[in-house]
Short mmCIF file of C-alpha atoms in Angstrom, two decimals:
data_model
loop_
_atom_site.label_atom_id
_atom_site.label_comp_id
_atom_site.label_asym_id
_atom_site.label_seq_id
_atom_site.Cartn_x
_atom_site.Cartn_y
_atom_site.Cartn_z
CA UNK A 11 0.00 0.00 0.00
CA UNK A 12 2.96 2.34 0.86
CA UNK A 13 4.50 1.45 -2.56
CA UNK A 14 1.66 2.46 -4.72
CA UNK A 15 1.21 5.79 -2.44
CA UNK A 16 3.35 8.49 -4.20
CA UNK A 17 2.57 6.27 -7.92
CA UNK A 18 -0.82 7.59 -7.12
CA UNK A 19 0.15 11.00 -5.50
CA UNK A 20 1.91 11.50 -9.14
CA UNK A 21 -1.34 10.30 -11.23
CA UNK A 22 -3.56 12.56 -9.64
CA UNK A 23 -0.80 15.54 -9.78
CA UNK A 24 -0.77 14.87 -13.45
CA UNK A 25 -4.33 14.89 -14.05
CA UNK A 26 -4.68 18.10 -11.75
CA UNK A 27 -2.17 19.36 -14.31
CA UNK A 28 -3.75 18.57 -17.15
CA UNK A 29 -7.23 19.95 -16.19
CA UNK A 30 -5.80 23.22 -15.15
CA UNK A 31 -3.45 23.32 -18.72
CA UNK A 32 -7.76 22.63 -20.07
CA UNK A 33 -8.75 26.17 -17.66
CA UNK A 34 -5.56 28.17 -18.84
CA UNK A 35 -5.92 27.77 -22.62
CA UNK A 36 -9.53 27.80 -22.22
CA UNK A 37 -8.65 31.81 -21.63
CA UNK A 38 -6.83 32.15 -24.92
CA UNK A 39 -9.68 30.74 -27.01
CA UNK A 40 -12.20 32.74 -25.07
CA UNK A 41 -10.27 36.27 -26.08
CA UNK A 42 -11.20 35.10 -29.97
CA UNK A 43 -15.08 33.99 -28.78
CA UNK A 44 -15.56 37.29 -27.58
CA UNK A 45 -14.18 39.72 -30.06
CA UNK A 46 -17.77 39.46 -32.15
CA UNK A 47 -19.57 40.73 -29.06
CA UNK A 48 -16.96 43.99 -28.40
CA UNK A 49 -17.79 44.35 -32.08
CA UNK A 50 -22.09 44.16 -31.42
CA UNK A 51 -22.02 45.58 -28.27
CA UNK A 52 -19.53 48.13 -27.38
CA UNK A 53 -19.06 48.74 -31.25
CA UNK A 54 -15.73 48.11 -31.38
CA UNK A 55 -13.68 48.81 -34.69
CA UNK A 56 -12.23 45.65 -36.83
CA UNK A 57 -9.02 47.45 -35.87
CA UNK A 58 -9.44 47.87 -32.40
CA UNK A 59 -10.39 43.95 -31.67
CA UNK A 60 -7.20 43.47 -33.66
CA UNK A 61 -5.48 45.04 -31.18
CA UNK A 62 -7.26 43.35 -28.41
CA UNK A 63 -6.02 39.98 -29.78
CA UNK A 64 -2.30 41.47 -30.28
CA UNK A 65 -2.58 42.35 -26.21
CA UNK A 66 -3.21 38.68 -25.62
CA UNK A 67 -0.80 37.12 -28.33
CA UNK A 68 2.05 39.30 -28.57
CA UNK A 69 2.97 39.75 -24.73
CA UNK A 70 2.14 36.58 -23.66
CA UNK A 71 4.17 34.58 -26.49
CA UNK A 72 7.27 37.01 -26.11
CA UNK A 73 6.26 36.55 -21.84
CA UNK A 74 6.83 32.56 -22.10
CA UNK A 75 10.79 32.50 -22.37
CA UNK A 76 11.25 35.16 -19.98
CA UNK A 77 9.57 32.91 -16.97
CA UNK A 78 10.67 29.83 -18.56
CA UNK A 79 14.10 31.59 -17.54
CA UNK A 80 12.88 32.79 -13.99
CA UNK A 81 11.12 29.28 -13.38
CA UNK A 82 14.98 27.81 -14.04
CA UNK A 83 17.21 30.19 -11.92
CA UNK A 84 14.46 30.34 -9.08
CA UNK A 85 11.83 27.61 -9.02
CA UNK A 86 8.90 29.82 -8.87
CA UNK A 87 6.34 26.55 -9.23
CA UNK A 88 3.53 28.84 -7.99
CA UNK A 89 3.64 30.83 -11.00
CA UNK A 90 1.35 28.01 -12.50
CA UNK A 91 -1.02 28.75 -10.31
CA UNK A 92 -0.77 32.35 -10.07
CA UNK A 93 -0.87 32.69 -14.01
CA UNK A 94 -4.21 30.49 -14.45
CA UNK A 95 -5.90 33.16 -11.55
CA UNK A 96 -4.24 36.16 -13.82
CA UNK A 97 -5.48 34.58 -17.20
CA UNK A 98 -9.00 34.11 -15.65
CA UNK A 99 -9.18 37.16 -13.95
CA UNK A 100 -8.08 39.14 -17.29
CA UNK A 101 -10.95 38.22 -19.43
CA UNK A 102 -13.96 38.35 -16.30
CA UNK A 103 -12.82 41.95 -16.48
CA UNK A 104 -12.83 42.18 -20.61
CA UNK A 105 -16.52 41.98 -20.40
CA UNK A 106 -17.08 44.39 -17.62
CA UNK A 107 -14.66 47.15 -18.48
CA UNK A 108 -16.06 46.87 -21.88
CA UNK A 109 -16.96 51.04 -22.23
CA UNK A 110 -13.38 51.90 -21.70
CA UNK A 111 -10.91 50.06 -24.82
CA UNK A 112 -7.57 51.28 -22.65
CA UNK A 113 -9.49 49.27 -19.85
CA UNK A 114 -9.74 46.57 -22.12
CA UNK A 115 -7.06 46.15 -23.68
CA UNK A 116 -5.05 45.84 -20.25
CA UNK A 117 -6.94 43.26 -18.22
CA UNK A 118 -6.39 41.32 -21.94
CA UNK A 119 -2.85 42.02 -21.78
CA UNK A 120 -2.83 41.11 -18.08
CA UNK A 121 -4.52 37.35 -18.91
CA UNK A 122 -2.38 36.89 -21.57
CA UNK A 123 0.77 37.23 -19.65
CA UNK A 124 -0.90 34.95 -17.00
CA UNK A 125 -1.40 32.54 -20.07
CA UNK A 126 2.13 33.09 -20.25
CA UNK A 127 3.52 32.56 -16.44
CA UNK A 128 1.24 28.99 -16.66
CA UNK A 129 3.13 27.23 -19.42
CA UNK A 130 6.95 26.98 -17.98
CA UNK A 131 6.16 26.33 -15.13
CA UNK A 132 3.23 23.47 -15.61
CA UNK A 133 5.45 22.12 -18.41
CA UNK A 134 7.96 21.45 -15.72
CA UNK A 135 6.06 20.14 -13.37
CA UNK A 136 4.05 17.75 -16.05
CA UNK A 137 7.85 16.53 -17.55
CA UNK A 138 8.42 15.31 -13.44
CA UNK A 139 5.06 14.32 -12.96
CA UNK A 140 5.27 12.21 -15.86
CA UNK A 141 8.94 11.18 -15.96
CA UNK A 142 9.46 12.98 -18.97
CA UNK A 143 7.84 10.64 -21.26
CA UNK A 144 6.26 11.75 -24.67
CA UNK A 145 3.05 10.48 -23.53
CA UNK A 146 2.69 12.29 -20.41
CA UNK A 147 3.25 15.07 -21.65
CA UNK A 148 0.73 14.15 -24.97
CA UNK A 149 -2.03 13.83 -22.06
CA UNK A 150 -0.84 17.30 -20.29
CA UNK A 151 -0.82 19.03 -23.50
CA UNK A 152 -4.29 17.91 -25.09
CA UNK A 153 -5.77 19.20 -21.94
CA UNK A 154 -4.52 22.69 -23.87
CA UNK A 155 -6.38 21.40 -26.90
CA UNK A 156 -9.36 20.70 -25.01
CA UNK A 157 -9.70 24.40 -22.79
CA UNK A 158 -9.56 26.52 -26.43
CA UNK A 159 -12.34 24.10 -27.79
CA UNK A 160 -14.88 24.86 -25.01
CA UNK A 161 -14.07 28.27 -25.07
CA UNK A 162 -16.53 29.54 -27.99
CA UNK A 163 -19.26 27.48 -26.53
CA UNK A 164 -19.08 28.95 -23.08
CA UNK A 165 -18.56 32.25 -24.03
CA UNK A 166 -21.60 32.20 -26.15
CA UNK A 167 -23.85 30.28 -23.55
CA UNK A 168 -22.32 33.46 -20.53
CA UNK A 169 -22.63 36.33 -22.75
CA UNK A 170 -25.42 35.25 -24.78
CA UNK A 171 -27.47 35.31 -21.65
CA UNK A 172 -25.73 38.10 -19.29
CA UNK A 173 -24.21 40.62 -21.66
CA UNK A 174 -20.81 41.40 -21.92
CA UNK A 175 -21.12 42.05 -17.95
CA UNK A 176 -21.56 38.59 -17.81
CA UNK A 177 -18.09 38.15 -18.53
CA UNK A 178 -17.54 37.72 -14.73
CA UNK A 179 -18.63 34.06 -14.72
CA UNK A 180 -15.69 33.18 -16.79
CA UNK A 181 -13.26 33.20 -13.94
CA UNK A 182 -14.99 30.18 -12.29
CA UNK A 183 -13.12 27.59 -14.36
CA UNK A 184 -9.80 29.25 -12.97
CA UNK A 185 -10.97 29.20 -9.72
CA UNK A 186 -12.54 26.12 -8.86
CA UNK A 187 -9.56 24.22 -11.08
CA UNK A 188 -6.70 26.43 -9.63
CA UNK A 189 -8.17 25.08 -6.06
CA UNK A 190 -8.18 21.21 -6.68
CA UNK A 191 -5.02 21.37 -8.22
CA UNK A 192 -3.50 23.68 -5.06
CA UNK A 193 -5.15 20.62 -2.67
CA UNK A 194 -3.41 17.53 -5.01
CA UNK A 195 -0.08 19.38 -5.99
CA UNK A 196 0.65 21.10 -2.67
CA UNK A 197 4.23 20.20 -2.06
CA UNK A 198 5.02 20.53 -6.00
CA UNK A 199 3.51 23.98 -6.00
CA UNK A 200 5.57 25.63 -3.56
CA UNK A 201 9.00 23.76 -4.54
CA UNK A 202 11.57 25.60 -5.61
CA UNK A 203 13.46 23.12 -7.16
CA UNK A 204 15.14 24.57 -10.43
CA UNK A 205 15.44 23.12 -13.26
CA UNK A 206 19.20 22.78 -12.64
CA UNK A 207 19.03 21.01 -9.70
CA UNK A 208 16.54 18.45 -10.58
CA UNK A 209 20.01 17.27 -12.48
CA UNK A 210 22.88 15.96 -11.00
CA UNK A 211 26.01 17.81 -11.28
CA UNK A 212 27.87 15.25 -12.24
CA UNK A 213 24.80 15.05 -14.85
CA UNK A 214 25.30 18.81 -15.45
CA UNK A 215 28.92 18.41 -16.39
CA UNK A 216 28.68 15.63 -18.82
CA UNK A 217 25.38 16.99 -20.59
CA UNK A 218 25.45 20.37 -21.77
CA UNK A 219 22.52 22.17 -23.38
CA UNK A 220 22.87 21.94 -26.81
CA UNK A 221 21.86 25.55 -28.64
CA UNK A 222 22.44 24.20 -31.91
CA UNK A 223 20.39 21.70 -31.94
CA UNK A 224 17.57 23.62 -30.50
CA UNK A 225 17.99 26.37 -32.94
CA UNK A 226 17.37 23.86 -35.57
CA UNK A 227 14.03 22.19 -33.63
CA UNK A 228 12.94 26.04 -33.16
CA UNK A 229 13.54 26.60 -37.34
CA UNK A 230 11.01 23.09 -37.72
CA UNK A 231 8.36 24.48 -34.98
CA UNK A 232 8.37 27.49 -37.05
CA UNK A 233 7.36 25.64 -40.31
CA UNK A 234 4.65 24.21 -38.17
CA UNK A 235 3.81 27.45 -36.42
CA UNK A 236 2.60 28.97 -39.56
CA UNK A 237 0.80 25.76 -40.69
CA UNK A 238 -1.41 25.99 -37.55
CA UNK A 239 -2.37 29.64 -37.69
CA UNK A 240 -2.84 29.69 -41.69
CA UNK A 241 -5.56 26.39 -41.23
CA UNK A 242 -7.16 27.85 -38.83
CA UNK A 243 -7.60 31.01 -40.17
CA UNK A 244 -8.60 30.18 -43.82
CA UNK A 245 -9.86 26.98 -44.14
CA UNK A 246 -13.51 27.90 -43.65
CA UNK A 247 -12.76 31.03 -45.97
CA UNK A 248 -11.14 28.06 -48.56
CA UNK A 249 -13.96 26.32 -48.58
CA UNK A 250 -16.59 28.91 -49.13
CA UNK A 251 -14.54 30.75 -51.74
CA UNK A 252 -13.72 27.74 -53.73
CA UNK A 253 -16.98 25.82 -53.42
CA UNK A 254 -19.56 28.25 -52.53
CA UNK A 255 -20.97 26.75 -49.10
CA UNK A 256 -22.66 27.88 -46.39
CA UNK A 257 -20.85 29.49 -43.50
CA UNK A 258 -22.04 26.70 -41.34
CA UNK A 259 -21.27 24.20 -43.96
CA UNK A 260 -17.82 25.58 -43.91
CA UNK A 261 -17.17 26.07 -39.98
CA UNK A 262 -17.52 21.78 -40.10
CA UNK A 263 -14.02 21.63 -41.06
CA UNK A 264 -12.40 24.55 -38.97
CA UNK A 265 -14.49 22.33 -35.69
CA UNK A 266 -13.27 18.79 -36.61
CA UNK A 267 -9.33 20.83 -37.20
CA UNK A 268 -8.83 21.23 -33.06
CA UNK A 269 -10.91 18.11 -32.25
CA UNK A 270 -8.03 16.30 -34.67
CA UNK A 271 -5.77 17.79 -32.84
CA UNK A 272 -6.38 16.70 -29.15
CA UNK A 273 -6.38 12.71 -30.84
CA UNK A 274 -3.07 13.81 -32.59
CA UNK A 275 -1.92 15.07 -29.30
CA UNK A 276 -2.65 12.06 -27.74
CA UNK A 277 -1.53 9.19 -30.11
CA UNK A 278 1.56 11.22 -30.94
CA UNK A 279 3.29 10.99 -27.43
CA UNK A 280 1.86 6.91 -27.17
CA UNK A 281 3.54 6.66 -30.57
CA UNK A 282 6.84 8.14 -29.93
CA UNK A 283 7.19 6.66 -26.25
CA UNK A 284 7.44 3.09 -28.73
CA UNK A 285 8.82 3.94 -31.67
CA UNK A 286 10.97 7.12 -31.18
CA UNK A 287 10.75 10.74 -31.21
CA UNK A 288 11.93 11.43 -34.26
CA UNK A 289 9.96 8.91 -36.66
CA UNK A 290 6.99 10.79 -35.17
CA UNK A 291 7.99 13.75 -35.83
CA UNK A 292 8.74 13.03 -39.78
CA UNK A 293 5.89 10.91 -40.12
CA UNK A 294 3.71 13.61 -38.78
CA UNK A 295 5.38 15.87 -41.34
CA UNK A 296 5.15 14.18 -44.32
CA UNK A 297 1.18 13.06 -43.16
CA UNK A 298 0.61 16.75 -42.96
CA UNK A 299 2.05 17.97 -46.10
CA UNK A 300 0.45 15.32 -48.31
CA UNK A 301 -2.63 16.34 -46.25
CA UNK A 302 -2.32 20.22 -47.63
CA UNK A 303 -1.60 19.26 -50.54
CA UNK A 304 -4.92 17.45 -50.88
CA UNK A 305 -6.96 20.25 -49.64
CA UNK A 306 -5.14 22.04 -52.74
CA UNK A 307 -6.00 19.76 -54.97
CA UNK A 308 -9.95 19.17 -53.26
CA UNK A 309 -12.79 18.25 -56.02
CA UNK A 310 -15.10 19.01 -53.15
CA UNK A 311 -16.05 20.36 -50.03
CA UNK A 312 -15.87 17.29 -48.33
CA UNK A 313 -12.53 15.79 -49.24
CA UNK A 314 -11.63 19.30 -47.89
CA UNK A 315 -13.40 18.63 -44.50
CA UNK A 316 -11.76 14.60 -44.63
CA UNK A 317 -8.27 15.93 -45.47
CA UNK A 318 -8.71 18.73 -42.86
CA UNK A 319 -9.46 16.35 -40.54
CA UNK A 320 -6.54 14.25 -41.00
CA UNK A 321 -4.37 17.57 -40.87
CA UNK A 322 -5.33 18.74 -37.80
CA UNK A 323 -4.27 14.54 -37.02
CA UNK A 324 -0.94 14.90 -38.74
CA UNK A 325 -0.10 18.04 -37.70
CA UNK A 326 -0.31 17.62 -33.98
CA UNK A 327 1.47 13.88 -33.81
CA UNK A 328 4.74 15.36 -33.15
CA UNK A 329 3.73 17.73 -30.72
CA UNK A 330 4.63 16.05 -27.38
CA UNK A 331 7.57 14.75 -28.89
CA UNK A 332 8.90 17.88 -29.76
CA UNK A 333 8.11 19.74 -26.10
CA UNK A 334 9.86 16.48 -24.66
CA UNK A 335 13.13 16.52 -27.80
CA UNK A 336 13.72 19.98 -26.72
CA UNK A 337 14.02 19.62 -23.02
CA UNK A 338 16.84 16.94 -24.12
CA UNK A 339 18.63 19.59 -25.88
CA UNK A 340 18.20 21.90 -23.06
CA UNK A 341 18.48 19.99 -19.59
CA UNK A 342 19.32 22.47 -17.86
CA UNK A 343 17.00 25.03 -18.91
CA UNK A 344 13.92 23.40 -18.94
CA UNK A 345 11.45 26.11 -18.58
CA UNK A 346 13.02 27.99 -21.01
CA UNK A 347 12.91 25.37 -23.36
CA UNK A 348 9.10 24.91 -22.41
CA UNK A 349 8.56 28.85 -23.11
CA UNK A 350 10.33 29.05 -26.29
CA UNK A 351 8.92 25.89 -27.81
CA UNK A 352 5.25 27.10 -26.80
CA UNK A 353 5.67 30.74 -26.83
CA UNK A 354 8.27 32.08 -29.39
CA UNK A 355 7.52 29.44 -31.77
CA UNK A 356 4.16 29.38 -31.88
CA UNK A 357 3.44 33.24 -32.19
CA UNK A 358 5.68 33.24 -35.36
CA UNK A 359 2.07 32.31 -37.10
CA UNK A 360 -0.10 34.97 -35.69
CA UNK A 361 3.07 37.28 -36.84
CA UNK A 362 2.68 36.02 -40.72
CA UNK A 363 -1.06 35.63 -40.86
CA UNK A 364 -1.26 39.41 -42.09
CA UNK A 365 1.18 38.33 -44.46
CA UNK A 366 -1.22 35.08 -45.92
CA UNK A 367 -4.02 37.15 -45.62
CA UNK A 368 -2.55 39.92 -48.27
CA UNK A 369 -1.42 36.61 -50.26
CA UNK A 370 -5.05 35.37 -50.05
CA UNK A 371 -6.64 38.97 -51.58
CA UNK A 372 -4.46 39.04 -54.25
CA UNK A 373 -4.08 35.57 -55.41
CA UNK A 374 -6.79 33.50 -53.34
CA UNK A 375 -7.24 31.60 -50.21
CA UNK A 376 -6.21 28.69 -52.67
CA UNK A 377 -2.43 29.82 -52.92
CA UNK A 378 -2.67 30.06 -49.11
CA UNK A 379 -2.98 26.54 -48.57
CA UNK A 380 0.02 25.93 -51.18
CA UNK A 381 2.60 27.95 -49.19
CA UNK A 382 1.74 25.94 -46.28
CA UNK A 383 1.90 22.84 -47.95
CA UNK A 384 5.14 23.96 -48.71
CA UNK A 385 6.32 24.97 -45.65
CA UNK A 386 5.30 21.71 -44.19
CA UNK A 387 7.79 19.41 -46.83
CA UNK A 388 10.45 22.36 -45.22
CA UNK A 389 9.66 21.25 -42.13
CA UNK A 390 10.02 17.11 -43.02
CA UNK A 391 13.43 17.97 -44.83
CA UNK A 392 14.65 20.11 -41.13
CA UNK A 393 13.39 17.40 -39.49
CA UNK A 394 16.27 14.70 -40.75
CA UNK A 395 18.80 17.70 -39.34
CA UNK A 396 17.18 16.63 -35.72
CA UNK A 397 18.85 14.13 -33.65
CA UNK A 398 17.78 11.97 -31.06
CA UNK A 399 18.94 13.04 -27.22
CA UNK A 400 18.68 10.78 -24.29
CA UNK A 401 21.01 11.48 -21.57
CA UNK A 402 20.93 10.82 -17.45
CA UNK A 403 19.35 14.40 -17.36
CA UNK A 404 16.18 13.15 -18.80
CA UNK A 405 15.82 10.15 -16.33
CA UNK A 406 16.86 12.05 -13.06
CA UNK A 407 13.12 13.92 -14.21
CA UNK A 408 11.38 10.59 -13.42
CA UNK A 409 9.32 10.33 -10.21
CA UNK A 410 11.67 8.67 -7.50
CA UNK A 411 9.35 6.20 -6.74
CA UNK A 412 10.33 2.34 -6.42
CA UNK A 413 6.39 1.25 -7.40
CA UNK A 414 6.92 3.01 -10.80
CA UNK A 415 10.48 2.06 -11.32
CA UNK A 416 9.85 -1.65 -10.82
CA UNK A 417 7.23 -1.23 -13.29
CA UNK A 418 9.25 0.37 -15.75
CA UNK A 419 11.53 -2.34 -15.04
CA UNK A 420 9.48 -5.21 -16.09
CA UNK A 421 8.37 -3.29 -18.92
#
């Protein structure tokens, strides 16, 4: 019974985890779910919900590395807890402050660099929790996946019946998930534990962080940075300029794109736990590209919504295994590792979407999906420039726990 005590202590942790990674993301898909109602109800300008969604994009992406870096020289675990309060408390306000834009635009900016203090710090936590296995963190991150896919629906179901004043109820998910995970993960929470000394000097000595190779894993998140944003931004548009559908028609495949996602999440880090990292990664390349390339080459609207489906598949298989490739480059700077791989690298798509969009009025939303099929065969050519990284620094992250280590022992 003693034995299977802290296995269980670190199940429940990771599930804790993972429901408040669900409440913190569930912020940054609520800022998109509301900008429609600054735009009915407080009559806000195209250009000025632009600007609310650069406030929650911008800071918090360029935020990441910079606590990613604090969460490695000083511990700091409490920052996930104290970011998932900030991001909730951010966009209760949105609502409520809606007559002032200044108003507005800070509390956004605020919950986006709450958004930001979450992820190192979680991601940390998660790659002990979990041992640093690909498939713990698959389950940690889909709970990401899951939080921005609620999002619309909630905000609708709040605001459609309160107002924008009824903006206030979105907090609860921070709350009441901020508070089981502060009664599970008490001892984690208030470690400070760096991410240095969670590996042994002699560890420290014989494993550097390798820049290089990181640099190179950034340059392939990148390629699939821009994929993301440019799918989700203009395959609904694709398939209503090309075909002529309905709007509803047409939203099918921008739904079923995240829902792929969160099973891409989660068979990508099973996947890679038994057959490596890197074929993941490749595979889920090369799946992706052939998988633009189809929507290219579409008849009809609903090889468009098949092959988006299988995208959205594709294009999240290597995700886990890329969080978990990079923290092997850079063992001893784990969190910022974690904040450049889901901060930096990520916001490099919301930078170019401008960029696509002026490709999309002058040459069509067509030509949009070409450039990203061919910036996903750039990112299965980088990919054979990655190599594989297991070192003692990785396994001095699993739980020291002789239940689980007898386990892993008999396989």
């Amino acid at each position: 019974m003693s034995t299977s005590s802290p296995r269980t202590r670190h199940r429940l942790g990771l599930w804790a985890l993972t429901a408040t990674h669900a409440a913190n993301d569930f912020y940054t898909g609520a800022v998109a779910a509301l900008l429609p109602f600054f735009v009915l109800h407080a009559e806000y300008s195209y250009a000025a919900v632009a600007g609310i969604t650069l406030a929650a994009t911008a800071l918090s992406s360029v935020a990441q590395p910079v606590f990613g870096y604090l969460g490695d020289r000083y511990g700091m675990r409490w920052m996930s807890l104290a970011g998932l309060l900030a991001a909730g408390a951010g966009i209760a306000l949105s609502g409520i402050v809606a007559d002032s834009y200044a108003a507005v635009w800070i509390v956004v900016a605020i919950s986006g660099i709450g958004v930001a203090a979450y992820h190192p710090a979680a991601t940390m936590e998660a790659r002990e929790l979990g041992g640093g296995t690909s498939g713990s963190m698959s389950l940690f991150s889909v709970g990401g996946n899951v939080g921005v896919a609620l999002a619309p629906s909630a905000v609708i179901l709040v605001v459609g019946a309160f107002g924008l004043s009824g903006s206030g109820f979105l907090i609860i998910p921070a709350v009441v998930l901020g508070l089981v995970y502060a009664l599970v993960s008490w001892r984690h929470l208030f470690s400070r534990t760096t991410s240095a000394e969670q590996t042994p000097a002699t560890s420290r000595a014989s494993v550097p962080d390798d820049w290089r190779a990181f640099l190179w894993l950034t340059a392939v998140l990148a390629t699939w940075s821009i994929a993301y944003v440019g799918t989700s931004t203009f395959i609904a548009l694709y398939s209503i300029e090309r075909f002529e559908v309905s709007t509803g028609f047409a939203s099918i495949a921008l739904s079923l794109f995240p829902a792929a996602g969160a099973v891409g999440t989660l068979a990508g880090g099973w996947l890679a736990d038994r057959f490596g990292r890197l074929r993941i990664i490749r595979t889920g390349y090369l799946l992706a590209a052939v998988s633009a390339i189809a929507i290219v080459l579409a008849p009809s609207p609903l090889v468009v919504i098949i092959a988006t489906a299988v995208l959205g598949t594709s294009l999240f298989l290597p995700f886990a295994a890329q969080i978990t490739l990079s923290h092997s480059y850079l063992p001893n700077r784990i969190g910022m590792a974690s904040g450049v791989t889901l901060g930096l690298t990520l916001s490099l798509g919301g930078l170019v979407s401008p960029l696509l969009g002026s490709v999309a009025d002058k040459a069509g939303v067509q030509t949009v999906f070409m450039i990203v099929a061919a910036l996903l065969v750039a990112g299965f050519a980088l990919s054979f420039v990655l190599k594989e990284r297991r070192s003692s620094s990785e396994t001095s992250a699993e739980p020291q726990d002789p239940a689980i280590e007898l386990e892993n022992a008999n396989g």
